[in-house]
Amino acid sequence: GAGVSQSPSNKVTEKGKDVELRCDPISGHTALYWYRQSLGQGLEFLIYFQGNSAPDKSGLPSDRFSAERTGGSVSTLTIQRTQQEDSAVYLCASSLWATNTEAFFGQGTRLTVV
Amino acid sequence: EDKVVQSPLSLVVHEGDTVTLNCSYEVTNFRSLLWYKQEKKAPTFLFMLTSSGIEKKSGRLSSILDKKELFSILNITATQTGDSAVYLCAVGTSMNYGGSQGNLIFGKGTKLSVKP
């Protein structure tokens, strides 16, 4: 596609439910990042995929968070048993190759846990 | 621990002023430094810098990297109200030299407010 696409753009869920957030990177981009941004805060790194290499999961805040990337393209971030502190904007970015090429962001998913 | 520090955290100026935003970093295996502008949700890409001393310029915005002193600046001349945003600095790293694993580490941003 022309840009990074994320869905849904907004998600309201009840505490304790599972949610799935989707990211469609720019076609041909091998690197994909997930970040979380709470209100008024900076970007918190969650996970990084690069090609077929094992992902860097060092930023995932707990075992309730997981992500996969199928076929080296679309990625899904799953949050199980959501809690109110999970409320944030979840941003996905992709770049052509690794961390020495420009990364472009999607519009994000605003998650609200009530 | 890798870190990126931006200053100031916030800045209020009037239209026409020139501003300089700072980004310093301490990382292992530096690969790149990137600047973004964030107005609503998605940060929009401004510049990527990989070499010291080479200025990147786009209209009223310019940026330069100093890999010896480990910092970068973003200059905005003749500011306009539309420049009001949070400006984010990110440093691309690799886990080992030339490796494909790594990260984009973001600073907390500088919130710029341009008053008419």
mmCIF file with all atom_site columns, C-alpha atoms in Angstrom:
data_model
loop_
_atom_site.group_PDB
_atom_site.id
_atom_site.type_symbol
_atom_site.label_atom_id
_atom_site.label_alt_id
_atom_site.label_comp_id
_atom_site.label_asym_id
_atom_site.label_entity_id
_atom_site.label_seq_id
_atom_site.pdbx_PDB_ins_code
_atom_site.Cartn_x
_atom_site.Cartn_y
_atom_site.Cartn_z
_atom_site.occupancy
_atom_site.B_iso_or_equiv
_atom_site.pdbx_formal_charge
_atom_site.auth_seq_id
_atom_site.auth_comp_id
_atom_site.auth_asym_id
_atom_site.auth_atom_id
_atom_site.pdbx_PDB_model_num
ATOM 1   C CA . GLY A 1 1   ? 0.000   0.000   0.000  1.00 0.00 ? 1   GLY A CA 1
ATOM 2   C CA . ALA A 1 2   ? 0.916   3.675   -0.152 1.00 0.00 ? 2   ALA A CA 1
ATOM 3   C CA . GLY A 1 3   ? 1.477   3.993   3.566  1.00 0.00 ? 3   GLY A CA 1
ATOM 4   C CA . VAL A 1 4   ? 1.378   2.084   6.814  1.00 0.00 ? 4   VAL A CA 1
ATOM 5   C CA . SER A 1 5   ? -2.185  1.103   7.609  1.00 0.00 ? 5   SER A CA 1
ATOM 6   C CA . GLN A 1 6   ? -3.458  0.307   11.089 1.00 0.00 ? 6   GLN A CA 1
ATOM 7   C CA . SER A 1 7   ? -6.815  -0.993  12.174 1.00 0.00 ? 7   SER A CA 1
ATOM 8   C CA . PRO A 1 8   ? -9.001  -0.338  13.957 1.00 0.00 ? 8   PRO A CA 1
ATOM 9   C CA . SER A 1 9   ? -8.368  3.384   14.388 1.00 0.00 ? 9   SER A CA 1
ATOM 10  C CA . ASN A 1 10  ? -10.225 3.349   17.689 1.00 0.00 ? 10  ASN A CA 1
ATOM 11  C CA . LYS A 1 11  ? -11.077 0.488   20.012 1.00 0.00 ? 11  LYS A CA 1
ATOM 12  C CA . VAL A 1 12  ? -13.031 0.562   23.257 1.00 0.00 ? 12  VAL A CA 1
ATOM 13  C CA . THR A 1 13  ? -12.961 -2.654  25.221 1.00 0.00 ? 13  THR A CA 1
ATOM 14  C CA . GLU A 1 14  ? -13.973 -3.869  28.629 1.00 0.00 ? 14  GLU A CA 1
ATOM 15  C CA . LYS A 1 15  ? -11.355 -4.670  31.217 1.00 0.00 ? 15  LYS A CA 1
ATOM 16  C CA . GLY A 1 16  ? -10.406 -8.337  31.010 1.00 0.00 ? 16  GLY A CA 1
ATOM 17  C CA . LYS A 1 17  ? -11.176 -8.770  27.304 1.00 0.00 ? 17  LYS A CA 1
ATOM 18  C CA . ASP A 1 18  ? -8.568  -9.619  24.679 1.00 0.00 ? 18  ASP A CA 1
ATOM 19  C CA . VAL A 1 19  ? -7.868  -7.249  21.782 1.00 0.00 ? 19  VAL A CA 1
ATOM 20  C CA . GLU A 1 20  ? -6.040  -7.567  18.475 1.00 0.00 ? 20  GLU A CA 1
ATOM 21  C CA . LEU A 1 21  ? -4.492  -4.614  16.692 1.00 0.00 ? 21  LEU A CA 1
ATOM 22  C CA . ARG A 1 22  ? -3.434  -4.902  13.083 1.00 0.00 ? 22  ARG A CA 1
ATOM 23  C CA . CYS A 1 23  ? -0.637  -3.267  11.133 1.00 0.00 ? 23  CYS A CA 1
ATOM 24  C CA . ASP A 1 24  ? -0.145  -3.409  7.367  1.00 0.00 ? 24  ASP A CA 1
ATOM 25  C CA . PRO A 1 25  ? 3.342   -2.099  6.574  1.00 0.00 ? 25  PRO A CA 1
ATOM 26  C CA . ILE A 1 26  ? 4.429   -0.401  3.379  1.00 0.00 ? 26  ILE A CA 1
ATOM 27  C CA . SER A 1 27  ? 4.856   -2.997  0.666  1.00 0.00 ? 27  SER A CA 1
ATOM 28  C CA . GLY A 1 28  ? 8.431   -4.268  0.519  1.00 0.00 ? 28  GLY A CA 1
ATOM 29  C CA . HIS A 1 29  ? 9.412   -2.992  3.941  1.00 0.00 ? 29  HIS A CA 1
ATOM 30  C CA . THR A 1 30  ? 11.196  -5.681  5.909  1.00 0.00 ? 30  THR A CA 1
ATOM 31  C CA . ALA A 1 31  ? 11.361  -3.924  9.271  1.00 0.00 ? 31  ALA A CA 1
ATOM 32  C CA . LEU A 1 32  ? 8.293   -3.357  11.432 1.00 0.00 ? 32  LEU A CA 1
ATOM 33  C CA . TYR A 1 33  ? 8.048   -1.669  14.840 1.00 0.00 ? 33  TYR A CA 1
ATOM 34  C CA . TRP A 1 34  ? 5.297   -1.408  17.449 1.00 0.00 ? 34  TRP A CA 1
ATOM 35  C CA . TYR A 1 35  ? 5.242   1.464   19.941 1.00 0.00 ? 35  TYR A CA 1
ATOM 36  C CA . ARG A 1 36  ? 2.844   2.575   22.644 1.00 0.00 ? 36  ARG A CA 1
ATOM 37  C CA . GLN A 1 37  ? 2.161   6.195   23.527 1.00 0.00 ? 37  GLN A CA 1
ATOM 38  C CA . SER A 1 38  ? 0.221   7.107   26.629 1.00 0.00 ? 38  SER A CA 1
ATOM 39  C CA . LEU A 1 39  ? -1.369  10.553  26.891 1.00 0.00 ? 39  LEU A CA 1
ATOM 40  C CA . GLY A 1 40  ? 1.295   13.236  26.948 1.00 0.00 ? 40  GLY A CA 1
ATOM 41  C CA . GLN A 1 41  ? 4.112   10.705  27.024 1.00 0.00 ? 41  GLN A CA 1
ATOM 42  C CA . GLY A 1 42  ? 6.851   9.658   24.630 1.00 0.00 ? 42  GLY A CA 1
ATOM 43  C CA . LEU A 1 43  ? 6.945   6.600   22.419 1.00 0.00 ? 43  LEU A CA 1
ATOM 44  C CA . GLU A 1 44  ? 7.508   3.385   24.347 1.00 0.00 ? 44  GLU A CA 1
ATOM 45  C CA . PHE A 1 45  ? 9.119   0.632   22.282 1.00 0.00 ? 45  PHE A CA 1
ATOM 46  C CA . LEU A 1 46  ? 7.265   -2.681  22.318 1.00 0.00 ? 46  LEU A CA 1
ATOM 47  C CA . ILE A 1 47  ? 8.610   -5.014  19.636 1.00 0.00 ? 47  ILE A CA 1
ATOM 48  C CA . TYR A 1 48  ? 10.676  -4.974  16.436 1.00 0.00 ? 48  TYR A CA 1
ATOM 49  C CA . PHE A 1 49  ? 10.553  -7.397  13.512 1.00 0.00 ? 49  PHE A CA 1
ATOM 50  C CA . GLN A 1 50  ? 13.317  -7.532  10.916 1.00 0.00 ? 50  GLN A CA 1
ATOM 51  C CA . GLY A 1 51  ? 12.840  -9.896  7.985  1.00 0.00 ? 51  GLY A CA 1
ATOM 52  C CA . ASN A 1 52  ? 12.943  -13.517 9.061  1.00 0.00 ? 52  ASN A CA 1
ATOM 53  C CA . SER A 1 53  ? 15.075  -12.855 12.130 1.00 0.00 ? 53  SER A CA 1
ATOM 54  C CA . ALA A 1 54  ? 13.768  -13.518 15.615 1.00 0.00 ? 54  ALA A CA 1
ATOM 55  C CA . PRO A 1 55  ? 11.895  -10.402 16.781 1.00 0.00 ? 55  PRO A CA 1
ATOM 56  C CA . ASP A 1 56  ? 13.249  -8.119  19.473 1.00 0.00 ? 56  ASP A CA 1
ATOM 57  C CA . LYS A 1 57  ? 10.562  -8.476  22.153 1.00 0.00 ? 57  LYS A CA 1
ATOM 58  C CA . SER A 1 58  ? 12.459  -6.644  24.851 1.00 0.00 ? 58  SER A CA 1
ATOM 59  C CA . GLY A 1 59  ? 9.903   -3.837  25.124 1.00 0.00 ? 59  GLY A CA 1
ATOM 60  C CA . LEU A 1 60  ? 6.798   -5.919  25.746 1.00 0.00 ? 60  LEU A CA 1
ATOM 61  C CA . PRO A 1 61  ? 5.608   -4.843  29.208 1.00 0.00 ? 61  PRO A CA 1
ATOM 62  C CA . SER A 1 62  ? 4.143   -8.183  30.329 1.00 0.00 ? 62  SER A CA 1
ATOM 63  C CA . ASP A 1 63  ? 3.288   -11.656 29.109 1.00 0.00 ? 63  ASP A CA 1
ATOM 64  C CA . ARG A 1 64  ? -0.221  -10.406 28.304 1.00 0.00 ? 64  ARG A CA 1
ATOM 65  C CA . PHE A 1 65  ? 1.312   -8.729  25.251 1.00 0.00 ? 65  PHE A CA 1
ATOM 66  C CA . SER A 1 66  ? 2.339   -10.669 22.176 1.00 0.00 ? 66  SER A CA 1
ATOM 67  C CA . ALA A 1 67  ? 2.858   -9.933  18.502 1.00 0.00 ? 67  ALA A CA 1
ATOM 68  C CA . GLU A 1 68  ? 3.345   -11.876 15.349 1.00 0.00 ? 68  GLU A CA 1
ATOM 69  C CA . ARG A 1 69  ? 4.151   -11.067 11.795 1.00 0.00 ? 69  ARG A CA 1
ATOM 70  C CA . THR A 1 70  ? 2.853   -13.442 9.177  1.00 0.00 ? 70  THR A CA 1
ATOM 71  C CA . GLY A 1 71  ? 4.681   -13.907 5.902  1.00 0.00 ? 71  GLY A CA 1
ATOM 72  C CA . GLY A 1 72  ? 6.961   -11.020 6.667  1.00 0.00 ? 72  GLY A CA 1
ATOM 73  C CA . SER A 1 73  ? 4.156   -8.542  6.073  1.00 0.00 ? 73  SER A CA 1
ATOM 74  C CA . VAL A 1 74  ? 1.061   -7.949  8.218  1.00 0.00 ? 74  VAL A CA 1
ATOM 75  C CA . SER A 1 75  ? 1.570   -7.827  11.968 1.00 0.00 ? 75  SER A CA 1
ATOM 76  C CA . THR A 1 76  ? -0.900  -8.343  14.792 1.00 0.00 ? 76  THR A CA 1
ATOM 77  C CA . LEU A 1 77  ? -0.382  -7.093  18.336 1.00 0.00 ? 77  LEU A CA 1
ATOM 78  C CA . THR A 1 78  ? -2.489  -9.003  20.856 1.00 0.00 ? 78  THR A CA 1
ATOM 79  C CA . ILE A 1 79  ? -3.221  -7.850  24.384 1.00 0.00 ? 79  ILE A CA 1
ATOM 80  C CA . GLN A 1 80  ? -4.843  -10.451 26.599 1.00 0.00 ? 80  GLN A CA 1
ATOM 81  C CA . ARG A 1 81  ? -6.936  -9.690  29.663 1.00 0.00 ? 81  ARG A CA 1
ATOM 82  C CA . THR A 1 82  ? -6.742  -5.949  29.065 1.00 0.00 ? 82  THR A CA 1
ATOM 83  C CA . GLN A 1 83  ? -6.325  -3.586  31.994 1.00 0.00 ? 83  GLN A CA 1
ATOM 84  C CA . GLN A 1 84  ? -7.028  0.119   32.270 1.00 0.00 ? 84  GLN A CA 1
ATOM 85  C CA . GLU A 1 85  ? -3.329  0.984   32.167 1.00 0.00 ? 85  GLU A CA 1
ATOM 86  C CA . ASP A 1 86  ? -3.186  -0.547  28.675 1.00 0.00 ? 86  ASP A CA 1
ATOM 87  C CA . SER A 1 87  ? -5.166  2.456   27.405 1.00 0.00 ? 87  SER A CA 1
ATOM 88  C CA . ALA A 1 88  ? -2.929  4.289   24.957 1.00 0.00 ? 88  ALA A CA 1
ATOM 89  C CA . VAL A 1 89  ? -2.309  4.912   21.288 1.00 0.00 ? 89  VAL A CA 1
ATOM 90  C CA . TYR A 1 90  ? -0.544  1.962   19.685 1.00 0.00 ? 90  TYR A CA 1
ATOM 91  C CA . LEU A 1 91  ? 1.639   3.014   16.758 1.00 0.00 ? 91  LEU A CA 1
ATOM 92  C CA . CYS A 1 92  ? 3.161   0.833   14.101 1.00 0.00 ? 92  CYS A CA 1
ATOM 93  C CA . ALA A 1 93  ? 6.022   1.853   11.813 1.00 0.00 ? 93  ALA A CA 1
ATOM 94  C CA . SER A 1 94  ? 7.843   0.171   8.961  1.00 0.00 ? 94  SER A CA 1
ATOM 95  C CA . SER A 1 95  ? 11.126  0.787   7.195  1.00 0.00 ? 95  SER A CA 1
ATOM 96  C CA . LEU A 1 96  ? 12.731  -0.638  4.109  1.00 0.00 ? 96  LEU A CA 1
ATOM 97  C CA . TRP A 1 97  ? 15.587  -2.318  5.915  1.00 0.00 ? 97  TRP A CA 1
ATOM 98  C CA . ALA A 1 98  ? 16.682  -2.240  9.544  1.00 0.00 ? 98  ALA A CA 1
ATOM 99  C CA . THR A 1 99  ? 17.387  0.856   11.558 1.00 0.00 ? 99  THR A CA 1
ATOM 100 C CA . ASN A 1 100 ? 19.432  2.795   9.056  1.00 0.00 ? 100 ASN A CA 1
ATOM 101 C CA . THR A 1 101 ? 16.497  3.517   6.782  1.00 0.00 ? 101 THR A CA 1
ATOM 102 C CA . GLU A 1 102 ? 13.614  5.894   7.346  1.00 0.00 ? 102 GLU A CA 1
ATOM 103 C CA . ALA A 1 103 ? 10.719  4.518   9.384  1.00 0.00 ? 103 ALA A CA 1
ATOM 104 C CA . PHE A 1 104 ? 7.187   5.633   8.517  1.00 0.00 ? 104 PHE A CA 1
ATOM 105 C CA . PHE A 1 105 ? 4.299   5.502   10.949 1.00 0.00 ? 105 PHE A CA 1
ATOM 106 C CA . GLY A 1 106 ? 0.688   4.486   10.626 1.00 0.00 ? 106 GLY A CA 1
ATOM 107 C CA . GLN A 1 107 ? -2.098  6.591   12.103 1.00 0.00 ? 107 GLN A CA 1
ATOM 108 C CA . GLY A 1 108 ? -2.244  4.443   15.198 1.00 0.00 ? 108 GLY A CA 1
ATOM 109 C CA . THR A 1 109 ? -4.955  2.656   17.139 1.00 0.00 ? 109 THR A CA 1
ATOM 110 C CA . ARG A 1 110 ? -6.383  4.459   20.142 1.00 0.00 ? 110 ARG A CA 1
ATOM 111 C CA . LEU A 1 111 ? -7.217  1.782   22.704 1.00 0.00 ? 111 LEU A CA 1
ATOM 112 C CA . THR A 1 112 ? -9.483  2.620   25.617 1.00 0.00 ? 112 THR A CA 1
ATOM 113 C CA . VAL A 1 113 ? -10.057 0.031   28.319 1.00 0.00 ? 113 VAL A CA 1
ATOM 114 C CA . VAL A 1 114 ? -13.146 0.736   30.431 1.00 0.00 ? 114 VAL A CA 1
ATOM 115 C CA . GLU B 2 1   ? 21.355  1.396   28.733 1.00 0.00 ? 1   GLU B CA 1
ATOM 116 C CA . ASP B 2 2   ? 20.740  3.209   25.463 1.00 0.00 ? 2   ASP B CA 1
ATOM 117 C CA . LYS B 2 3   ? 19.089  6.588   25.860 1.00 0.00 ? 3   LYS B CA 1
ATOM 118 C CA . VAL B 2 4   ? 18.014  9.620   23.865 1.00 0.00 ? 4   VAL B CA 1
ATOM 119 C CA . VAL B 2 5   ? 17.507  12.955  25.622 1.00 0.00 ? 5   VAL B CA 1
ATOM 120 C CA . GLN B 2 6   ? 15.775  15.929  24.081 1.00 0.00 ? 6   GLN B CA 1
ATOM 121 C CA . SER B 2 7   ? 15.783  19.504  25.290 1.00 0.00 ? 7   SER B CA 1
ATOM 122 C CA . PRO B 2 8   ? 13.987  21.646  26.018 1.00 0.00 ? 8   PRO B CA 1
ATOM 123 C CA . LEU B 2 9   ? 10.891  19.627  26.887 1.00 0.00 ? 9   LEU B CA 1
ATOM 124 C CA . SER B 2 10  ? 8.694   22.519  25.862 1.00 0.00 ? 10  SER B CA 1
ATOM 125 C CA . LEU B 2 11  ? 9.148   25.839  24.159 1.00 0.00 ? 11  LEU B CA 1
ATOM 126 C CA . VAL B 2 12  ? 6.851   28.793  23.457 1.00 0.00 ? 12  VAL B CA 1
ATOM 127 C CA . VAL B 2 13  ? 7.833   31.272  20.758 1.00 0.00 ? 13  VAL B CA 1
ATOM 128 C CA . HIS B 2 14  ? 6.194   33.868  18.539 1.00 0.00 ? 14  HIS B CA 1
ATOM 129 C CA . GLU B 2 15  ? 5.746   33.673  14.809 1.00 0.00 ? 15  GLU B CA 1
ATOM 130 C CA . GLY B 2 16  ? 8.898   34.634  12.986 1.00 0.00 ? 16  GLY B CA 1
ATOM 131 C CA . ASP B 2 17  ? 11.250  33.462  15.724 1.00 0.00 ? 17  ASP B CA 1
ATOM 132 C CA . THR B 2 18  ? 14.003  30.940  15.056 1.00 0.00 ? 18  THR B CA 1
ATOM 133 C CA . VAL B 2 19  ? 14.190  27.882  17.299 1.00 0.00 ? 19  VAL B CA 1
ATOM 134 C CA . THR B 2 20  ? 16.807  25.224  17.936 1.00 0.00 ? 20  THR B CA 1
ATOM 135 C CA . LEU B 2 21  ? 15.813  21.853  19.335 1.00 0.00 ? 21  LEU B CA 1
ATOM 136 C CA . ASN B 2 22  ? 18.416  19.565  20.828 1.00 0.00 ? 22  ASN B CA 1
ATOM 137 C CA . CYS B 2 23  ? 18.852  15.818  20.872 1.00 0.00 ? 23  CYS B CA 1
ATOM 138 C CA . SER B 2 24  ? 21.704  14.020  22.622 1.00 0.00 ? 24  SER B CA 1
ATOM 139 C CA . TYR B 2 25  ? 22.207  10.298  22.760 1.00 0.00 ? 25  TYR B CA 1
ATOM 140 C CA . GLU B 2 26  ? 24.173  7.504   24.355 1.00 0.00 ? 26  GLU B CA 1
ATOM 141 C CA . VAL B 2 27  ? 23.811  4.261   22.463 1.00 0.00 ? 27  VAL B CA 1
ATOM 142 C CA . THR B 2 28  ? 25.903  1.321   21.430 1.00 0.00 ? 28  THR B CA 1
ATOM 143 C CA . ASN B 2 29  ? 26.176  0.610   17.718 1.00 0.00 ? 29  ASN B CA 1
ATOM 144 C CA . PHE B 2 30  ? 24.728  3.851   16.367 1.00 0.00 ? 30  PHE B CA 1
ATOM 145 C CA . ARG B 2 31  ? 23.249  3.578   12.882 1.00 0.00 ? 31  ARG B CA 1
ATOM 146 C CA . SER B 2 32  ? 21.092  6.657   12.303 1.00 0.00 ? 32  SER B CA 1
ATOM 147 C CA . LEU B 2 33  ? 19.336  9.607   13.891 1.00 0.00 ? 33  LEU B CA 1
ATOM 148 C CA . LEU B 2 34  ? 15.839  10.574  12.801 1.00 0.00 ? 34  LEU B CA 1
ATOM 149 C CA . TRP B 2 35  ? 13.618  13.582  13.444 1.00 0.00 ? 35  TRP B CA 1
ATOM 150 C CA . TYR B 2 36  ? 9.823   13.425  13.409 1.00 0.00 ? 36  TYR B CA 1
ATOM 151 C CA . LYS B 2 37  ? 7.000   15.933  13.805 1.00 0.00 ? 37  LYS B CA 1
ATOM 152 C CA . GLN B 2 38  ? 3.939   14.757  15.727 1.00 0.00 ? 38  GLN B CA 1
ATOM 153 C CA . GLU B 2 39  ? 0.790   16.866  15.590 1.00 0.00 ? 39  GLU B CA 1
ATOM 154 C CA . LYS B 2 40  ? -1.989  14.414  16.303 1.00 0.00 ? 40  LYS B CA 1
ATOM 155 C CA . LYS B 2 41  ? -1.442  10.676  16.279 1.00 0.00 ? 41  LYS B CA 1
ATOM 156 C CA . ALA B 2 42  ? 1.151   9.654   13.749 1.00 0.00 ? 42  ALA B CA 1
ATOM 157 C CA . PRO B 2 43  ? 4.683   11.077  13.769 1.00 0.00 ? 43  PRO B CA 1
ATOM 158 C CA . THR B 2 44  ? 5.645   12.291  10.309 1.00 0.00 ? 44  THR B CA 1
ATOM 159 C CA . PHE B 2 45  ? 9.185   11.794  9.108  1.00 0.00 ? 45  PHE B CA 1
ATOM 160 C CA . LEU B 2 46  ? 11.381  14.890  8.716  1.00 0.00 ? 46  LEU B CA 1
ATOM 161 C CA . PHE B 2 47  ? 15.031  13.883  8.389  1.00 0.00 ? 47  PHE B CA 1
ATOM 162 C CA . MET B 2 48  ? 17.408  10.986  8.734  1.00 0.00 ? 48  MET B CA 1
ATOM 163 C CA . LEU B 2 49  ? 21.063  11.686  9.502  1.00 0.00 ? 49  LEU B CA 1
ATOM 164 C CA . THR B 2 50  ? 23.876  9.180   9.393  1.00 0.00 ? 50  THR B CA 1
ATOM 165 C CA . SER B 2 51  ? 27.005  11.276  8.798  1.00 0.00 ? 51  SER B CA 1
ATOM 166 C CA . SER B 2 52  ? 28.511  14.040  10.899 1.00 0.00 ? 52  SER B CA 1
ATOM 167 C CA . GLY B 2 53  ? 28.595  17.604  9.678  1.00 0.00 ? 53  GLY B CA 1
ATOM 168 C CA . ILE B 2 54  ? 26.296  17.228  6.694  1.00 0.00 ? 54  ILE B CA 1
ATOM 169 C CA . GLU B 2 55  ? 23.277  19.502  6.999  1.00 0.00 ? 55  GLU B CA 1
ATOM 170 C CA . LYS B 2 56  ? 19.937  18.244  5.833  1.00 0.00 ? 56  LYS B CA 1
ATOM 171 C CA . LYS B 2 57  ? 17.526  20.984  4.792  1.00 0.00 ? 57  LYS B CA 1
ATOM 172 C CA . SER B 2 58  ? 13.869  21.132  3.869  1.00 0.00 ? 58  SER B CA 1
ATOM 173 C CA . GLY B 2 59  ? 12.358  24.567  3.515  1.00 0.00 ? 59  GLY B CA 1
ATOM 174 C CA . ARG B 2 60  ? 12.619  26.366  6.855  1.00 0.00 ? 60  ARG B CA 1
ATOM 175 C CA . LEU B 2 61  ? 13.784  23.231  8.659  1.00 0.00 ? 61  LEU B CA 1
ATOM 176 C CA . SER B 2 62  ? 17.338  22.000  8.856  1.00 0.00 ? 62  SER B CA 1
ATOM 177 C CA . SER B 2 63  ? 19.251  19.492  10.918 1.00 0.00 ? 63  SER B CA 1
ATOM 178 C CA . ILE B 2 64  ? 22.812  18.428  11.535 1.00 0.00 ? 64  ILE B CA 1
ATOM 179 C CA . LEU B 2 65  ? 24.488  15.575  13.375 1.00 0.00 ? 65  LEU B CA 1
ATOM 180 C CA . ASP B 2 66  ? 27.685  15.540  15.445 1.00 0.00 ? 66  ASP B CA 1
ATOM 181 C CA . LYS B 2 67  ? 28.744  11.922  15.987 1.00 0.00 ? 67  LYS B CA 1
ATOM 182 C CA . LYS B 2 68  ? 31.775  12.913  18.028 1.00 0.00 ? 68  LYS B CA 1
ATOM 183 C CA . GLU B 2 69  ? 29.795  14.903  20.591 1.00 0.00 ? 69  GLU B CA 1
ATOM 184 C CA . LEU B 2 70  ? 26.757  12.613  20.203 1.00 0.00 ? 70  LEU B CA 1
ATOM 185 C CA . PHE B 2 71  ? 24.070  15.154  19.467 1.00 0.00 ? 71  PHE B CA 1
ATOM 186 C CA . SER B 2 72  ? 21.900  16.615  16.775 1.00 0.00 ? 72  SER B CA 1
ATOM 187 C CA . ILE B 2 73  ? 20.013  19.858  16.413 1.00 0.00 ? 73  ILE B CA 1
ATOM 188 C CA . LEU B 2 74  ? 16.862  20.711  14.516 1.00 0.00 ? 74  LEU B CA 1
ATOM 189 C CA . ASN B 2 75  ? 16.520  24.330  13.463 1.00 0.00 ? 75  ASN B CA 1
ATOM 190 C CA . ILE B 2 76  ? 13.299  25.993  12.401 1.00 0.00 ? 76  ILE B CA 1
ATOM 191 C CA . THR B 2 77  ? 13.576  29.511  11.008 1.00 0.00 ? 77  THR B CA 1
ATOM 192 C CA . ALA B 2 78  ? 10.761  32.049  10.607 1.00 0.00 ? 78  ALA B CA 1
ATOM 193 C CA . THR B 2 79  ? 8.417   29.874  12.670 1.00 0.00 ? 79  THR B CA 1
ATOM 194 C CA . GLN B 2 80  ? 4.724   29.717  11.824 1.00 0.00 ? 80  GLN B CA 1
ATOM 195 C CA . THR B 2 81  ? 1.741   28.618  13.917 1.00 0.00 ? 81  THR B CA 1
ATOM 196 C CA . GLY B 2 82  ? 1.612   25.466  11.788 1.00 0.00 ? 82  GLY B CA 1
ATOM 197 C CA . ASP B 2 83  ? 4.982   24.466  13.210 1.00 0.00 ? 83  ASP B CA 1
ATOM 198 C CA . SER B 2 84  ? 3.331   23.896  16.594 1.00 0.00 ? 84  SER B CA 1
ATOM 199 C CA . ALA B 2 85  ? 3.816   20.221  17.371 1.00 0.00 ? 85  ALA B CA 1
ATOM 200 C CA . VAL B 2 86  ? 5.877   17.762  19.345 1.00 0.00 ? 86  VAL B CA 1
ATOM 201 C CA . TYR B 2 87  ? 9.235   17.132  17.691 1.00 0.00 ? 87  TYR B CA 1
ATOM 202 C CA . LEU B 2 88  ? 10.639  13.682  18.291 1.00 0.00 ? 88  LEU B CA 1
ATOM 203 C CA . CYS B 2 89  ? 14.211  12.523  17.943 1.00 0.00 ? 89  CYS B CA 1
ATOM 204 C CA . ALA B 2 90  ? 14.971  8.828   17.463 1.00 0.00 ? 90  ALA B CA 1
ATOM 205 C CA . VAL B 2 91  ? 18.232  6.932   17.224 1.00 0.00 ? 91  VAL B CA 1
ATOM 206 C CA . GLY B 2 92  ? 18.518  3.738   15.215 1.00 0.00 ? 92  GLY B CA 1
ATOM 207 C CA . THR B 2 93  ? 20.805  1.143   16.726 1.00 0.00 ? 93  THR B CA 1
ATOM 208 C CA . SER B 2 94  ? 21.952  -2.340  15.911 1.00 0.00 ? 94  SER B CA 1
ATOM 209 C CA . MET B 2 95  ? 22.616  -5.137  18.360 1.00 0.00 ? 95  MET B CA 1
ATOM 210 C CA . ASN B 2 96  ? 25.943  -5.784  16.711 1.00 0.00 ? 96  ASN B CA 1
ATOM 211 C CA . TYR B 2 97  ? 27.907  -3.962  14.085 1.00 0.00 ? 97  TYR B CA 1
ATOM 212 C CA . GLY B 2 98  ? 26.250  -4.365  10.721 1.00 0.00 ? 98  GLY B CA 1
ATOM 213 C CA . GLY B 2 99  ? 23.613  -6.654  12.176 1.00 0.00 ? 99  GLY B CA 1
ATOM 214 C CA . SER B 2 100 ? 19.942  -6.578  11.256 1.00 0.00 ? 100 SER B CA 1
ATOM 215 C CA . GLN B 2 101 ? 18.655  -6.592  14.827 1.00 0.00 ? 101 GLN B CA 1
ATOM 216 C CA . GLY B 2 102 ? 18.297  -3.292  16.606 1.00 0.00 ? 102 GLY B CA 1
ATOM 217 C CA . ASN B 2 103 ? 15.866  -0.665  17.653 1.00 0.00 ? 103 ASN B CA 1
ATOM 218 C CA . LEU B 2 104 ? 14.618  2.861   17.127 1.00 0.00 ? 104 LEU B CA 1
ATOM 219 C CA . ILE B 2 105 ? 14.880  4.580   20.487 1.00 0.00 ? 105 ILE B CA 1
ATOM 220 C CA . PHE B 2 106 ? 12.842  7.746   20.923 1.00 0.00 ? 106 PHE B CA 1
ATOM 221 C CA . GLY B 2 107 ? 13.390  10.731  23.151 1.00 0.00 ? 107 GLY B CA 1
ATOM 222 C CA . LYS B 2 108 ? 10.452  12.213  25.058 1.00 0.00 ? 108 LYS B CA 1
ATOM 223 C CA . GLY B 2 109 ? 10.063  15.005  22.534 1.00 0.00 ? 109 GLY B CA 1
ATOM 224 C CA . THR B 2 110 ? 10.050  18.791  22.551 1.00 0.00 ? 110 THR B CA 1
ATOM 225 C CA . LYS B 2 111 ? 6.629   20.422  22.546 1.00 0.00 ? 111 LYS B CA 1
ATOM 226 C CA . LEU B 2 112 ? 6.836   23.573  20.441 1.00 0.00 ? 112 LEU B CA 1
ATOM 227 C CA . SER B 2 113 ? 4.082   26.169  20.619 1.00 0.00 ? 113 SER B CA 1
ATOM 228 C CA . VAL B 2 114 ? 4.191   29.040  18.136 1.00 0.00 ? 114 VAL B CA 1
ATOM 229 C CA . LYS B 2 115 ? 2.004   32.019  19.093 1.00 0.00 ? 115 LYS B CA 1
ATOM 230 C CA . PRO B 2 116 ? 0.631   34.388  16.461 1.00 0.00 ? 116 PRO B CA 1
#
